[in-house]
Amino acid sequence: IIRADKSKKLNKRLERANKERGYRVPWTVNKRAETTLVAYYVKKKNGGKKEWHAWVTNVNASPRRIWKIYKKRWGIETGDRVKGDFQANTCSKSFTVRVMYSLLAICLYNLWVLINLLHGFEIIKKAVATCKKYKPSITTRMVRKSYERWLVAMCEGVEA
């Protein structure tokens, strides 16, 4: 399931589509790949106005089901993007050093996820009590900087 790029051709098709049932038609990508265009008409998160969401897919499912599947990908794609924040930049050719850096990056990423999860539970409890939206306040940069300060402090205590 891939999000479809907005284009004149797509917009023309969606103008004629049934907003109640969604939209599903054969679609060609780059004049080579035969696939299916699926569109679903849903409300925006922030307000009441609805808009079309369109995907190119080979999954045989209803437009509503495609929309639900695609929504679950957000966490996976965010995780992949954020993992790069924890990767160490090294010029070392040593396999052992590279593996250790990778393991450290995995541990830091998991720590960040855990901290955000625990912090999120606290914020959600407060939000439910006060009816406010949840906004994560701990970023990967904050965790990485804290780790860097800790590592520098550890290295300063060790003589070469």
XYZ file of C-alpha atoms in Angstrom, residues 120-135:
16
model
C 2.696 9.132 27.445
C 0.712 7.158 30.010
C 1.161 9.964 32.522
C 0.187 12.626 29.997
C -2.812 10.601 28.839
C -4.006 10.220 32.435
C -3.760 13.992 32.868
C -5.299 14.634 29.444
C -8.280 12.452 30.231
C -8.745 14.374 33.453
C -8.466 17.768 31.730
C -9.584 16.829 28.160
C -6.363 18.026 26.445
C -4.564 16.454 23.496
C -1.425 14.333 24.016
C 1.791 15.879 22.690
